[in-house]
Amino acid sequence: MSDALLEVENLRVSFPSPRGERVEVVRGVSFRVGRERLGIVGESGSGKSITGRAILRLIRPPGRVTADRLAFRGRNLLDLSDTAMREVRGAGISMVMQDPKFSLNPVIRVGDQIAEALVTHERRPSREVRRRVIEMLQAVRIDDPERVARLYPHQLSGGMGQRVMIAMMLIARPDLLIADEPTSALDVSVQAQVLDIVDALVRDEGMGLIFISHDLDLVSSYCDRILVMHRGEIVEECAAGRLREARHPYTRGLLAAVPRLDDTREELPVLDRRAMGGT
Amino acid sequence: MSALSVRNLSVSYGDRRVTHDVSFDVAEGESFALVGESGSGKSTVLRAISGLAREWTGDISALGAPRGHRVDRAFARQCQMVFQDPYGSLHPRKTIDATLAEPFLIHGIGDRDRRIVAALEAVGLDRRYRFRFPHQLSGGQRQRVAIARALVVEPRILLLDEPTSALDVSVQAEVLNLLKRLRREQGLTYVLVTHSLPVVSFLADRLAVMRQGRIVETATVAQLRADELRDPYSRELRRLSQGRATA
């Protein structure tokens, strides 16, 4: 791994429970990301998405985020003012969320939304902004960018919407992209296209990627390194190609529970939740 | 006699025709899968069979009895549906008991208490969940309730619309095992809609691949496993799921 873009040490996120005490949902997570593809896998409630959000400081009170170190290119994110943080978001680190239906503004044309992501960071002549928007739409392989830029989000299919999201998140050329289940709402064929696009951008622009997903197969075929999260902790770290050799019982249990294309098993093994401490 | 027979089914939503001449038969006790991508019409076929989509032409019959276009209580008693999202398919302000009691009111069936207890037991839910609300249950438990809700009227056919795709991997395994066991124990017939070929391989005997409202190929699961699908589109779908599973 080259020098780290992002360093996370002992990240903890907690929320108050109805009874008043605080519940820790991320419990002392540490990792570093360079210009590479890091996958974070886990099931619902494992804390993987909250980890992604905490990095961008998107956790609002009463949620509480603490870390011994949370640094992006050497700057401690937890010390930044809200204004300074806003500059990091988009231009430094950006995030693609799961479902384009809920993350695009329904009453703003696609082209204007993408332009906004760019203009927020630097003032540019409008002609240049327009050109960049069209280029970006081409980069995410939208065939007819001039027309698509004029559409509203409801006029897009799921795959197109997600490509628009990616265009918007990448137009300011961030160093690090956090993709939180970017393809879970999409069909397999569209999924492959969207991932290819992100992959090409990671390679060509030398971007770092944190890929958050519940899908073990997808992450192992797509990332360089994998962290497995369970109940707020990283239980396993391994090279993506070696996921099959994972040792932690939770990881092994997850792998075994996935049905296979040539599945002739009478029954799928299920996790013993009591042994895992209950989920 | 087949458990379910669908002939030249064309379903429309308003002016738009979404399936074209779909025909298939499902034998008694068989598990049949409809696969395809979003918009292929696979869920629409289920919606027409269950009576949720009313504008259709063609013939649908279950256990020899044809289905009408209106609410068909006798048909519904034979043929029940389980929906994809257990967060959306259970009434949030009704207890599990009230949800499970509703089919008895609709169909005017007695012996409610015994059958509810039996259904909860069949889906592996402890009795203490009976008087809880859906928000007190996990996703997997809710899907068990949804399956129990379909089972209380003792149907012969279950229509399963993406029954596990909203669930986590480990919970998905539990629900798939449950569905497999129920079919074996109660001799049920399944029509399963899914986008996941591994789920088909685990739970079905035969499958039909749908694209743009039409069935492009019908095959056995053995053919699917052995990579012996013939249609180029089905082969492509298989290749895409395969690429991920082996990488």
Short mmCIF file of C-alpha atoms in Angstrom, two decimals:
data_model
loop_
_atom_site.label_atom_id
_atom_site.label_comp_id
_atom_site.label_asym_id
_atom_site.label_seq_id
_atom_site.Cartn_x
_atom_site.Cartn_y
_atom_site.Cartn_z
CA MET A 1 0.00 0.00 0.00
CA SER A 2 1.30 3.45 -0.87
CA ASP A 3 1.07 6.31 1.61
CA ALA A 4 -2.29 6.45 3.31
CA LEU A 5 -5.00 8.84 2.13
CA LEU A 6 -7.12 8.12 5.13
CA GLU A 7 -6.07 6.93 8.54
CA VAL A 8 -8.63 5.77 11.05
CA GLU A 9 -7.61 4.78 14.56
CA ASN A 10 -9.96 3.59 17.27
CA LEU A 11 -13.10 5.05 15.69
CA ARG A 12 -16.12 4.83 17.96
CA VAL A 13 -19.68 5.91 17.22
CA SER A 14 -22.45 5.79 19.78
CA PHE A 15 -26.12 6.71 19.97
CA PRO A 16 -28.27 7.16 23.07
CA SER A 17 -30.75 4.38 23.73
CA PRO A 18 -34.30 5.17 24.89
CA ARG A 19 -33.21 4.25 28.41
CA GLY A 20 -30.52 6.92 28.42
CA GLU A 21 -27.30 4.95 28.28
CA ARG A 22 -25.23 5.12 25.11
CA VAL A 23 -25.04 2.23 22.70
CA GLU A 24 -21.81 1.86 20.77
CA VAL A 25 -22.45 0.81 17.17
CA VAL A 26 -18.86 1.21 15.95
CA ARG A 27 -16.46 -0.07 18.56
CA GLY A 28 -12.84 0.86 18.08
CA VAL A 29 -12.32 0.45 14.34
CA SER A 30 -8.85 1.12 12.89
CA PHE A 31 -7.70 0.96 9.27
CA ARG A 32 -5.82 2.87 6.59
CA VAL A 33 -6.71 3.42 2.96
CA GLY A 34 -4.24 4.31 0.24
CA ARG A 35 -4.85 4.59 -3.48
CA GLU A 36 -6.45 1.19 -3.55
CA ARG A 37 -9.84 -0.51 -3.39
CA LEU A 38 -10.82 -1.41 0.13
CA GLY A 39 -13.98 -3.41 0.73
CA ILE A 40 -15.91 -3.32 3.98
CA VAL A 41 -18.42 -6.17 4.29
CA GLY A 42 -20.90 -6.99 6.99
CA GLU A 43 -24.61 -7.53 7.57
CA SER A 44 -27.22 -5.00 8.67
CA GLY A 45 -26.26 -3.49 11.97
CA SER A 46 -22.56 -4.35 11.64
CA GLY A 47 -21.67 -0.65 11.62
CA LYS A 48 -20.23 -0.59 8.10
CA SER A 49 -22.39 2.27 6.78
CA ILE A 50 -22.04 4.25 10.00
CA THR A 51 -18.27 3.94 9.62
CA GLY A 52 -18.54 5.45 6.13
CA ARG A 53 -20.73 8.26 7.34
CA ALA A 54 -18.54 8.98 10.36
CA ILE A 55 -15.55 9.53 8.07
CA LEU A 56 -17.46 12.29 6.28
CA ARG A 57 -18.71 13.59 9.63
CA LEU A 58 -22.29 12.97 8.61
CA ILE A 59 -23.32 11.66 12.02
CA ARG A 60 -25.41 14.32 13.73
CA PRO A 61 -26.06 14.69 17.47
CA PRO A 62 -27.22 12.89 19.52
CA GLY A 63 -24.87 10.48 17.74
CA ARG A 64 -21.32 10.87 18.97
CA VAL A 65 -18.10 10.15 17.06
CA THR A 66 -14.71 9.80 18.71
CA ALA A 67 -11.39 8.57 17.35
CA ASP A 68 -7.76 8.65 18.37
CA ARG A 69 -7.07 9.69 14.82
CA LEU A 70 -9.28 10.35 11.81
CA ALA A 71 -7.01 11.95 9.27
CA PHE A 72 -7.44 12.62 5.56
CA ARG A 73 -4.12 13.43 3.86
CA GLY A 74 -2.66 14.24 7.25
CA ARG A 75 -5.43 16.64 8.35
CA ASN A 76 -7.47 15.65 11.34
CA LEU A 77 -11.09 15.69 10.18
CA LEU A 78 -12.50 15.87 13.69
CA ASP A 79 -10.77 19.24 14.26
CA LEU A 80 -12.08 20.89 11.10
CA SER A 81 -14.77 23.57 11.22
CA ASP A 82 -18.03 22.84 9.44
CA THR A 83 -16.99 25.17 6.62
CA ALA A 84 -13.65 23.45 6.20
CA MET A 85 -15.36 20.08 6.33
CA ARG A 86 -17.71 21.11 3.56
CA GLU A 87 -14.69 21.68 1.38
CA VAL A 88 -13.41 18.19 2.07
CA ARG A 89 -16.74 16.67 1.13
CA GLY A 90 -17.04 16.31 -2.61
CA ALA A 91 -13.59 17.63 -3.52
CA GLY A 92 -11.57 15.47 -1.11
CA ILE A 93 -13.84 12.60 -0.17
CA SER A 94 -17.20 11.91 -1.74
CA MET A 95 -19.83 9.28 -1.27
CA VAL A 96 -22.18 7.32 -3.52
CA MET A 97 -25.25 6.06 -1.70
CA GLN A 98 -27.36 3.01 -2.32
CA ASP A 99 -30.44 4.21 -4.08
CA PRO A 100 -30.45 7.00 -6.66
CA LYS A 101 -34.19 7.40 -6.13
CA PHE A 102 -33.61 8.86 -2.70
CA SER A 103 -30.31 10.62 -3.15
CA LEU A 104 -31.03 12.78 -6.19
CA ASN A 105 -33.10 15.92 -5.83
CA PRO A 106 -36.35 15.14 -7.67
CA VAL A 107 -37.08 18.74 -8.76
CA ILE A 108 -33.70 19.70 -10.20
CA ARG A 109 -32.57 18.69 -13.66
CA VAL A 110 -29.77 16.13 -13.73
CA GLY A 111 -27.27 18.44 -15.44
CA ASP A 112 -27.85 21.24 -12.92
CA GLN A 113 -27.38 18.86 -10.00
CA ILE A 114 -24.08 17.62 -11.33
CA ALA A 115 -22.97 21.20 -12.02
CA GLU A 116 -23.81 22.19 -8.46
CA ALA A 117 -21.34 19.64 -7.11
CA LEU A 118 -18.62 21.31 -9.16
CA VAL A 119 -19.52 24.96 -8.64
CA THR A 120 -19.71 24.55 -4.86
CA HIS A 121 -15.97 23.99 -4.86
CA GLU A 122 -14.70 26.48 -7.41
CA ARG A 123 -16.27 29.26 -9.43
CA ARG A 124 -15.98 28.63 -13.11
CA PRO A 125 -17.40 30.16 -16.27
CA SER A 126 -20.77 28.56 -17.04
CA ARG A 127 -19.67 27.34 -20.45
CA GLU A 128 -16.84 25.39 -18.90
CA VAL A 129 -19.15 23.98 -16.23
CA ARG A 130 -21.47 22.77 -18.96
CA ARG A 131 -18.64 21.17 -20.85
CA ARG A 132 -17.41 19.38 -17.74
CA VAL A 133 -20.92 18.07 -16.97
CA ILE A 134 -21.28 16.62 -20.45
CA GLU A 135 -17.79 15.10 -20.28
CA MET A 136 -18.57 13.56 -16.93
CA LEU A 137 -21.82 12.05 -18.22
CA GLN A 138 -19.85 10.59 -21.12
CA ALA A 139 -17.29 9.21 -18.68
CA VAL A 140 -20.05 7.24 -16.93
CA ARG A 141 -21.10 5.99 -20.38
CA ILE A 142 -24.32 7.80 -20.87
CA ASP A 143 -24.87 7.74 -24.63
CA ASP A 144 -26.78 10.92 -25.10
CA PRO A 145 -25.40 13.29 -22.43
CA GLU A 146 -26.93 16.49 -23.83
CA ARG A 147 -30.41 15.02 -23.57
CA VAL A 148 -29.89 13.26 -20.23
CA ALA A 149 -28.57 16.49 -18.65
CA ARG A 150 -31.97 18.06 -19.27
CA LEU A 151 -33.96 15.22 -17.67
CA TYR A 152 -35.36 15.04 -14.16
CA PRO A 153 -34.41 12.10 -11.90
CA HIS A 154 -37.80 10.37 -12.28
CA GLN A 155 -37.16 10.10 -16.01
CA LEU A 156 -34.09 7.94 -15.44
CA SER A 157 -33.89 4.17 -14.99
CA GLY A 158 -32.19 2.83 -11.86
CA GLY A 159 -28.90 2.14 -13.62
CA MET A 160 -28.88 5.56 -15.27
CA GLY A 161 -29.72 7.26 -11.97
CA GLN A 162 -26.81 5.54 -10.28
CA ARG A 163 -24.48 6.59 -13.10
CA VAL A 164 -25.68 10.16 -12.68
CA MET A 165 -24.93 9.90 -8.95
CA ILE A 166 -21.43 8.69 -9.73
CA ALA A 167 -20.92 11.52 -12.22
CA MET A 168 -21.99 14.00 -9.57
CA MET A 169 -19.70 12.50 -6.95
CA LEU A 170 -16.68 12.35 -9.22
CA ILE A 171 -16.92 15.64 -11.10
CA ALA A 172 -14.91 17.49 -8.45
CA ARG A 173 -12.22 14.80 -8.77
CA PRO A 174 -12.10 13.55 -5.17
CA ASP A 175 -9.09 11.61 -3.86
CA LEU A 176 -11.27 9.13 -2.06
CA LEU A 177 -14.66 7.74 -2.96
CA ILE A 178 -16.85 6.00 -0.40
CA ALA A 179 -19.41 3.84 -2.17
CA ASP A 180 -22.10 2.54 0.17
CA GLU A 181 -23.91 -0.36 -1.52
CA PRO A 182 -23.69 1.48 -4.85
CA THR A 183 -25.20 -1.34 -6.87
CA SER A 184 -27.54 -3.18 -4.49
CA ALA A 185 -30.60 -1.58 -6.05
CA LEU A 186 -29.52 -2.56 -9.58
CA ASP A 187 -29.83 -5.61 -11.82
CA VAL A 188 -26.78 -7.84 -12.34
CA SER A 189 -26.10 -6.64 -15.87
CA VAL A 190 -26.33 -2.97 -14.89
CA GLN A 191 -24.36 -3.70 -11.74
CA ALA A 192 -21.42 -4.92 -13.80
CA GLN A 193 -21.49 -1.77 -15.97
CA VAL A 194 -21.59 0.59 -13.00
CA LEU A 195 -18.74 -1.22 -11.28
CA ASP A 196 -16.65 -1.14 -14.45
CA ILE A 197 -17.10 2.61 -14.60
CA VAL A 198 -16.03 3.12 -10.99
CA ASP A 199 -13.14 0.74 -11.54
CA ALA A 200 -11.89 2.62 -14.59
CA LEU A 201 -12.06 5.91 -12.71
CA VAL A 202 -10.17 4.44 -9.75
CA ARG A 203 -7.46 3.21 -12.10
CA ASP A 204 -7.22 6.25 -14.35
CA GLU A 205 -7.50 8.95 -11.73
CA GLY A 206 -5.58 7.09 -9.01
CA MET A 207 -8.49 7.50 -6.67
CA GLY A 208 -8.87 5.55 -3.40
CA LEU A 209 -12.08 3.61 -2.94
CA ILE A 210 -13.94 2.34 0.11
CA PHE A 211 -16.58 -0.08 -1.09
CA ILE A 212 -19.20 -0.89 1.53
CA SER A 213 -21.42 -3.88 0.84
CA HIS A 214 -23.19 -6.86 2.33
CA ASP A 215 -22.30 -8.91 -0.74
CA LEU A 216 -19.20 -11.02 -0.08
CA ASP A 217 -18.84 -12.29 -3.63
CA LEU A 218 -19.12 -8.86 -5.14
CA VAL A 219 -16.56 -7.34 -2.77
CA SER A 220 -14.10 -10.18 -3.16
CA SER A 221 -14.20 -10.01 -6.95
CA TYR A 222 -13.91 -6.26 -7.02
CA CYS A 223 -11.60 -5.01 -4.24
CA ASP A 224 -7.93 -5.41 -3.33
CA ARG A 225 -8.38 -5.78 0.39
CA ILE A 226 -11.36 -6.64 2.57
CA LEU A 227 -12.39 -5.81 6.12
CA VAL A 228 -15.17 -7.90 7.62
CA MET A 229 -17.26 -6.09 10.22
CA HIS A 230 -19.49 -7.68 12.82
CA ARG A 231 -21.22 -5.93 15.68
CA GLY A 232 -19.22 -2.74 15.30
CA GLU A 233 -15.80 -4.35 15.13
CA ILE A 234 -13.45 -5.48 12.40
CA VAL A 235 -13.27 -9.23 12.88
CA GLU A 236 -11.12 -10.06 9.89
CA GLU A 237 -8.86 -8.40 7.37
CA CYS A 238 -7.61 -10.16 4.28
CA ALA A 239 -6.54 -9.80 0.68
CA ALA A 240 -9.63 -10.06 -1.53
CA GLY A 241 -8.34 -13.12 -3.38
CA ARG A 242 -7.91 -14.98 -0.12
CA LEU A 243 -11.40 -14.49 1.29
CA ARG A 244 -12.00 -18.23 0.87
CA GLU A 245 -9.21 -18.84 3.37
CA ALA A 246 -10.82 -16.59 5.99
CA ARG A 247 -10.40 -17.88 9.52
CA HIS A 248 -12.86 -15.99 11.69
CA PRO A 249 -15.97 -18.14 12.40
CA TYR A 250 -18.29 -15.28 11.46
CA THR A 251 -16.66 -14.81 8.04
CA ARG A 252 -16.62 -18.54 7.44
CA GLY A 253 -20.25 -18.78 8.48
CA LEU A 254 -21.24 -16.01 6.07
CA LEU A 255 -19.37 -17.59 3.18
CA ALA A 256 -21.02 -20.95 3.75
CA ALA A 257 -24.51 -19.44 4.01
CA VAL A 258 -24.46 -18.03 0.46
CA PRO A 259 -26.32 -20.24 -2.03
CA ARG A 260 -24.21 -21.20 -5.05
CA LEU A 261 -25.15 -21.47 -8.69
CA ASP A 262 -24.45 -25.19 -8.58
CA ASP A 263 -26.04 -25.66 -5.18
CA THR A 264 -27.19 -29.19 -4.47
CA ARG A 265 -27.02 -28.86 -0.69
CA GLU A 266 -30.16 -29.99 1.05
CA GLU A 267 -29.75 -27.29 3.66
CA LEU A 268 -27.66 -24.13 3.94
CA PRO A 269 -25.54 -23.85 7.08
CA VAL A 270 -26.76 -21.01 9.28
CA LEU A 271 -24.82 -18.95 11.74
CA ASP A 272 -25.08 -19.97 15.34
CA ARG A 273 -26.13 -16.63 16.71
CA ARG A 274 -25.57 -17.58 20.30
CA ALA A 275 -21.97 -18.49 19.56
CA MET A 276 -21.56 -15.11 17.85
CA GLY A 277 -23.03 -13.29 20.78
CA GLY A 278 -26.45 -12.79 19.17
CA THR A 279 -27.29 -10.40 16.36
CA MET B 1 -53.45 -32.31 -13.45
CA SER B 2 -51.03 -29.49 -12.90
CA ALA B 3 -51.21 -27.38 -9.73
CA LEU B 4 -51.05 -24.16 -11.67
CA SER B 5 -51.56 -23.56 -15.35
CA VAL B 6 -50.96 -20.25 -17.10
CA ARG B 7 -51.89 -19.92 -20.79
CA ASN B 8 -51.16 -16.97 -23.08
CA LEU B 9 -51.16 -14.54 -20.22
CA SER B 10 -50.86 -10.92 -21.30
CA VAL B 11 -51.07 -8.34 -18.55
CA SER B 12 -51.52 -4.60 -19.08
CA TYR B 13 -51.14 -1.60 -16.83
CA GLY B 14 -53.38 0.97 -18.49
CA ASP B 15 -52.35 1.23 -22.14
CA ARG B 16 -49.08 -0.53 -21.62
CA ARG B 17 -48.89 -4.24 -22.14
CA VAL B 18 -46.19 -5.62 -19.87
CA THR B 19 -46.28 -9.36 -20.52
CA HIS B 20 -46.91 -11.11 -23.81
CA ASP B 21 -48.41 -14.58 -24.12
CA VAL B 22 -46.75 -16.10 -21.10
CA SER B 23 -47.54 -19.81 -20.71
CA PHE B 24 -46.28 -22.35 -18.22
CA ASP B 25 -47.47 -25.29 -16.11
CA VAL B 26 -46.37 -26.15 -12.61
CA ALA B 27 -46.91 -29.72 -11.44
CA GLU B 28 -48.19 -30.48 -7.95
CA GLY B 29 -45.38 -30.33 -5.44
CA GLU B 30 -43.04 -28.73 -7.95
CA SER B 31 -41.05 -25.56 -7.36
CA PHE B 32 -40.96 -23.33 -10.45
CA ALA B 33 -38.91 -20.14 -10.74
CA LEU B 34 -39.44 -17.08 -12.92
CA VAL B 35 -36.18 -15.20 -13.35
CA GLY B 36 -35.22 -12.04 -15.16
CA GLU B 37 -34.16 -8.46 -14.61
CA SER B 38 -36.22 -5.54 -13.34
CA GLY B 39 -39.00 -4.78 -15.77
CA SER B 40 -38.97 -8.25 -17.34
CA GLY B 41 -42.53 -8.80 -16.15
CA LYS B 42 -41.81 -11.65 -13.74
CA SER B 43 -43.49 -10.00 -10.74
CA THR B 44 -46.38 -8.89 -12.92
CA VAL B 45 -47.14 -12.53 -13.75
CA LEU B 46 -47.40 -13.27 -10.03
CA ARG B 47 -49.56 -10.21 -9.49
CA ALA B 48 -51.98 -11.40 -12.16
CA ILE B 49 -52.12 -14.90 -10.68
CA SER B 50 -52.77 -13.54 -7.19
CA GLY B 51 -55.39 -11.08 -8.44
CA LEU B 52 -53.46 -7.87 -7.77
CA ALA B 53 -53.21 -7.02 -11.46
CA ARG B 54 -56.71 -7.14 -12.92
CA GLU B 55 -56.19 -6.30 -16.57
CA TRP B 56 -55.16 -9.48 -18.21
CA THR B 57 -56.14 -11.82 -21.00
CA GLY B 58 -55.47 -15.54 -21.28
CA ASP B 59 -56.19 -18.34 -18.82
CA ILE B 60 -55.03 -18.94 -15.28
CA SER B 61 -56.14 -21.99 -13.36
CA ALA B 62 -55.16 -23.58 -10.09
CA LEU B 63 -55.81 -27.27 -9.46
CA GLY B 64 -58.12 -27.33 -12.43
CA ALA B 65 -60.26 -24.36 -11.32
CA PRO B 66 -59.98 -21.29 -13.57
CA ARG B 67 -59.42 -17.91 -11.98
CA GLY B 68 -61.82 -15.06 -12.66
CA HIS B 69 -60.88 -11.43 -13.07
CA ARG B 70 -62.49 -10.38 -9.83
CA VAL B 71 -61.72 -11.17 -6.23
CA ASP B 72 -61.76 -14.95 -6.16
CA ARG B 73 -61.90 -16.22 -2.60
CA ALA B 74 -61.84 -19.90 -3.44
CA PHE B 75 -58.77 -19.33 -5.60
CA ALA B 76 -57.07 -17.27 -2.90
CA ARG B 77 -57.53 -20.06 -0.42
CA GLN B 78 -55.57 -22.43 -2.67
CA CYS B 79 -52.97 -19.95 -3.73
CA GLN B 80 -51.31 -17.47 -1.36
CA MET B 81 -48.56 -14.93 -1.88
CA VAL B 82 -45.50 -13.93 0.15
CA PHE B 83 -44.12 -10.50 -0.67
CA GLN B 84 -40.58 -9.29 -0.97
CA ASP B 85 -40.26 -6.76 1.78
CA PRO B 86 -41.28 -7.86 5.27
CA TYR B 87 -40.91 -4.25 6.38
CA GLY B 88 -43.68 -3.19 4.01
CA SER B 89 -45.97 -6.21 3.96
CA LEU B 90 -46.98 -6.35 7.64
CA HIS B 91 -49.35 -3.80 9.13
CA PRO B 92 -47.20 -1.78 11.57
CA ARG B 93 -50.01 -1.22 14.09
CA LYS B 94 -51.36 -4.74 14.21
CA THR B 95 -49.91 -7.44 16.40
CA ILE B 96 -48.64 -10.60 14.79
CA ASP B 97 -51.74 -12.32 16.15
CA ALA B 98 -54.06 -9.81 14.46
CA THR B 99 -52.17 -10.14 11.18
CA LEU B 100 -52.43 -13.91 11.30
CA ALA B 101 -56.12 -13.77 12.27
CA GLU B 102 -57.12 -11.65 9.27
CA PRO B 103 -57.19 -14.50 6.73
CA PHE B 104 -59.65 -16.36 9.01
CA LEU B 105 -62.02 -13.41 9.02
CA ILE B 106 -61.79 -13.04 5.25
CA HIS B 107 -62.35 -16.70 4.53
CA GLY B 108 -64.71 -17.34 7.42
CA ILE B 109 -62.68 -20.20 8.80
CA GLY B 110 -62.84 -21.33 12.40
CA ASP B 111 -60.36 -23.10 14.63
CA ARG B 112 -58.34 -19.93 14.60
CA ASP B 113 -56.30 -20.37 17.73
CA ARG B 114 -54.99 -23.81 16.97
CA ARG B 115 -54.10 -22.92 13.39
CA ILE B 116 -52.23 -19.75 14.37
CA VAL B 117 -50.17 -21.66 16.91
CA ALA B 118 -49.49 -24.36 14.32
CA ALA B 119 -48.44 -21.81 11.67
CA LEU B 120 -46.06 -20.05 14.07
CA GLU B 121 -44.56 -23.38 14.95
CA ALA B 122 -44.20 -24.37 11.30
CA VAL B 123 -42.17 -21.24 10.52
CA GLY B 124 -40.03 -21.65 13.63
CA LEU B 125 -41.26 -18.62 15.58
CA ASP B 126 -41.56 -18.88 19.32
CA ARG B 127 -45.06 -18.40 20.77
CA ARG B 128 -43.98 -15.35 22.70
CA TYR B 129 -43.83 -13.38 19.42
CA ARG B 130 -47.53 -13.86 18.84
CA PHE B 131 -48.62 -10.69 20.63
CA ARG B 132 -45.78 -8.44 19.52
CA PHE B 133 -45.77 -5.76 16.85
CA PRO B 134 -43.71 -5.97 13.64
CA HIS B 135 -41.24 -3.29 14.79
CA GLN B 136 -40.24 -5.54 17.69
CA LEU B 137 -39.12 -8.23 15.23
CA SER B 138 -36.03 -8.55 13.05
CA GLY B 139 -36.29 -8.75 9.25
CA GLY B 140 -35.96 -12.53 9.24
CA GLN B 141 -38.63 -12.92 11.91
CA ARG B 142 -40.96 -10.63 9.97
CA GLN B 143 -40.50 -12.70 6.84
CA ARG B 144 -41.37 -15.79 8.91
CA VAL B 145 -44.57 -14.03 9.97
CA ALA B 146 -45.36 -13.19 6.33
CA ILE B 147 -44.88 -16.86 5.42
CA ALA B 148 -47.05 -17.93 8.37
CA ARG B 149 -49.72 -15.46 7.22
CA ALA B 150 -49.78 -17.16 3.83
CA LEU B 151 -49.85 -20.63 5.40
CA VAL B 152 -52.71 -20.23 7.90
CA VAL B 153 -55.42 -20.86 5.31
CA GLU B 154 -53.59 -24.06 4.33
CA PRO B 155 -53.08 -23.27 0.65
CA ARG B 156 -51.65 -25.75 -1.86
CA ILE B 157 -49.67 -23.18 -3.81
CA LEU B 158 -47.38 -20.41 -2.57
CA LEU B 159 -46.42 -17.50 -4.80
CA LEU B 160 -43.07 -16.17 -3.57
CA ASP B 161 -42.04 -12.73 -4.82
CA GLU B 162 -38.32 -12.28 -4.08
CA PRO B 163 -38.86 -13.80 -0.64
CA THR B 164 -35.29 -13.34 0.57
CA SER B 165 -33.80 -10.45 -1.38
CA ALA B 166 -34.48 -7.88 1.35
CA LEU B 167 -32.68 -10.03 3.92
CA ASP B 168 -29.08 -10.37 5.08
CA VAL B 169 -27.02 -13.30 3.84
CA SER B 170 -27.25 -15.30 7.08
CA VAL B 171 -30.97 -14.58 7.48
CA GLN B 172 -31.55 -15.41 3.81
CA ALA B 173 -30.06 -18.85 4.44
CA GLU B 174 -32.47 -19.43 7.32
CA VAL B 175 -35.53 -18.40 5.32
CA LEU B 176 -34.45 -20.46 2.28
CA ASN B 177 -34.02 -23.50 4.52
CA LEU B 178 -37.44 -22.84 6.01
CA LEU B 179 -39.09 -22.62 2.57
CA LYS B 180 -37.42 -25.83 1.48
CA ARG B 181 -38.52 -27.65 4.63
CA LEU B 182 -42.13 -26.37 4.43
CA ARG B 183 -42.45 -27.54 0.87
CA ARG B 184 -41.22 -30.97 1.78
CA GLU B 185 -43.37 -31.28 4.92
CA GLN B 186 -46.60 -29.86 3.51
CA GLY B 187 -46.22 -30.92 -0.12
CA LEU B 188 -46.59 -27.34 -1.31
CA THR B 189 -46.20 -26.09 -4.87
CA TYR B 190 -44.02 -22.98 -5.29
CA VAL B 191 -43.91 -20.30 -7.93
CA LEU B 192 -40.83 -18.29 -7.09
CA VAL B 193 -39.88 -14.94 -8.61
CA THR B 194 -36.26 -13.96 -8.16
CA HIS B 195 -33.34 -12.26 -9.85
CA SER B 196 -30.87 -14.58 -8.13
CA LEU B 197 -29.88 -17.75 -10.00
CA PRO B 198 -28.14 -19.27 -6.95
CA VAL B 199 -31.47 -19.03 -5.08
CA VAL B 200 -33.14 -20.81 -8.03
CA SER B 201 -30.52 -23.51 -7.90
CA PHE B 202 -31.18 -24.05 -4.20
CA LEU B 203 -34.96 -23.85 -4.12
CA ALA B 204 -36.43 -24.66 -7.55
CA ASP B 205 -36.81 -27.66 -9.85
CA ARG B 206 -37.41 -25.75 -13.08
CA LEU B 207 -37.10 -22.17 -14.24
CA ALA B 208 -38.33 -19.83 -16.96
CA VAL B 209 -36.17 -16.90 -18.01
CA MET B 210 -38.17 -13.78 -18.81
CA ARG B 211 -37.14 -10.78 -20.83
CA GLN B 212 -39.25 -7.83 -21.87
CA GLY B 213 -42.47 -9.53 -20.88
CA ARG B 214 -41.82 -12.82 -22.64
CA ILE B 215 -40.48 -16.19 -21.59
CA VAL B 216 -37.33 -16.73 -23.62
CA GLU B 217 -36.45 -20.14 -22.25
CA THR B 218 -37.72 -22.82 -19.88
CA ALA B 219 -35.16 -25.20 -18.42
CA THR B 220 -34.55 -27.58 -15.54
CA VAL B 221 -32.34 -26.62 -12.65
CA ALA B 222 -29.98 -29.44 -13.66
CA GLN B 223 -29.52 -27.69 -17.00
CA LEU B 224 -28.88 -24.41 -15.20
CA ARG B 225 -26.22 -25.96 -12.99
CA ALA B 226 -24.56 -27.75 -15.90
CA ASP B 227 -24.47 -24.54 -17.98
CA GLU B 228 -26.76 -26.04 -20.61
CA LEU B 229 -29.08 -23.07 -21.13
CA ARG B 230 -29.64 -22.42 -24.82
CA ASP B 231 -30.92 -18.89 -25.17
CA PRO B 232 -28.12 -16.29 -25.48
CA TYR B 233 -29.81 -13.97 -22.98
CA SER B 234 -30.19 -16.70 -20.34
CA ARG B 235 -26.59 -17.68 -20.88
CA GLU B 236 -25.55 -14.07 -20.35
CA LEU B 237 -27.53 -13.86 -17.11
CA ARG B 238 -25.90 -17.03 -15.91
CA ARG B 239 -22.45 -15.82 -16.89
CA LEU B 240 -22.95 -12.61 -14.89
CA SER B 241 -23.94 -14.47 -11.72
CA GLN B 242 -21.23 -17.04 -12.27
CA GLY B 243 -18.48 -14.46 -12.75
CA ARG B 244 -19.21 -13.10 -9.31
CA ALA B 245 -19.57 -16.39 -7.52
CA THR B 246 -16.24 -17.81 -8.61
CA ALA B 247 -14.06 -14.71 -8.60
#
